[in-house]
Amino acid sequence: MAEDQYTREFTLAHFVQVMLDVASGHRPTPHAAFRRRQLDAIASVSAFYRKLGRMEPALPAEIVRRT
């Protein structure tokens, strides 16, 4: 791999921010929150949803429960 290349990836904080935006009513959908937070600079919305789909279901549920 060339020295100037790097891997861009979503962190847990990105997912928590998006889910909090939706759970608190600031954004109507995860897609809207994703776009508003400009996460497409990291990777595509489809990559975001793929990773979200692989997350433990308890995490988004806990975010919603605590909001």
Coordinates of C-alpha atoms in Angstrom, one line a residue:
M1 CA 0.0 0.0 0.0
A2 CA 1.3 3.5 -0.8
E3 CA 2.3 5.6 2.1
D4 CA -0.2 8.3 1.3
Q5 CA -3.2 6.0 1.2
Y6 CA -5.3 5.5 4.3
T7 CA -8.5 3.6 5.2
R8 CA -11.6 5.7 6.0
E9 CA -14.1 4.0 8.2
F10 CA -17.0 4.8 10.4
T11 CA -16.5 4.8 14.2
L12 CA -18.9 3.8 16.8
A13 CA -19.3 7.5 17.5
H14 CA -20.6 8.1 14.0
F15 CA -23.4 5.6 14.5
V16 CA -24.3 6.9 17.9
Q17 CA -24.5 10.4 16.5
V18 CA -26.8 9.4 13.7
M19 CA -29.0 7.3 15.9
L20 CA -29.3 10.1 18.5
D21 CA -30.3 12.5 15.7
V22 CA -33.1 10.2 14.7
A23 CA -34.2 9.2 18.2
S24 CA -34.3 12.8 19.4
G25 CA -36.3 13.9 16.4
H26 CA -33.7 16.2 14.9
R27 CA -33.7 14.1 11.7
P28 CA -36.5 11.9 10.4
T29 CA -34.3 9.1 9.1
P30 CA -30.8 7.7 9.5
H31 CA -30.2 8.7 5.9
A32 CA -31.1 12.3 6.6
A33 CA -28.8 12.3 9.7
F34 CA -26.0 10.8 7.7
R35 CA -26.3 13.5 5.0
R36 CA -26.6 16.3 7.6
R37 CA -23.5 15.2 9.4
Q38 CA -21.6 14.9 6.0
L39 CA -20.5 11.4 6.7
D40 CA -20.4 10.8 2.9
A41 CA -16.9 12.3 3.2
I42 CA -15.9 9.1 5.0
A43 CA -17.7 6.6 2.9
S44 CA -21.0 6.0 1.0
V45 CA -24.4 5.8 2.6
S46 CA -24.7 2.2 1.4
A47 CA -21.4 1.3 3.3
F48 CA -22.9 3.0 6.4
Y49 CA -26.1 0.9 6.2
R50 CA -24.1 -2.3 5.6
K51 CA -22.1 -1.7 8.7
L52 CA -25.2 -0.6 10.6
G53 CA -26.8 -3.9 9.6
R54 CA -23.9 -5.9 11.1
M55 CA -24.1 -4.1 14.5
E56 CA -25.5 -5.8 17.5
P57 CA -29.2 -4.9 17.5
A58 CA -29.0 -4.0 21.2
L59 CA -26.9 -0.9 20.5
P60 CA -29.5 1.1 18.5
A61 CA -32.3 -0.1 20.8
E62 CA -30.4 1.1 23.8
I63 CA -29.8 4.5 22.2
V64 CA -33.5 4.9 21.5
R65 CA -34.5 3.6 25.0
R66 CA -32.2 6.2 26.7
T67 CA -33.4 9.1 24.5

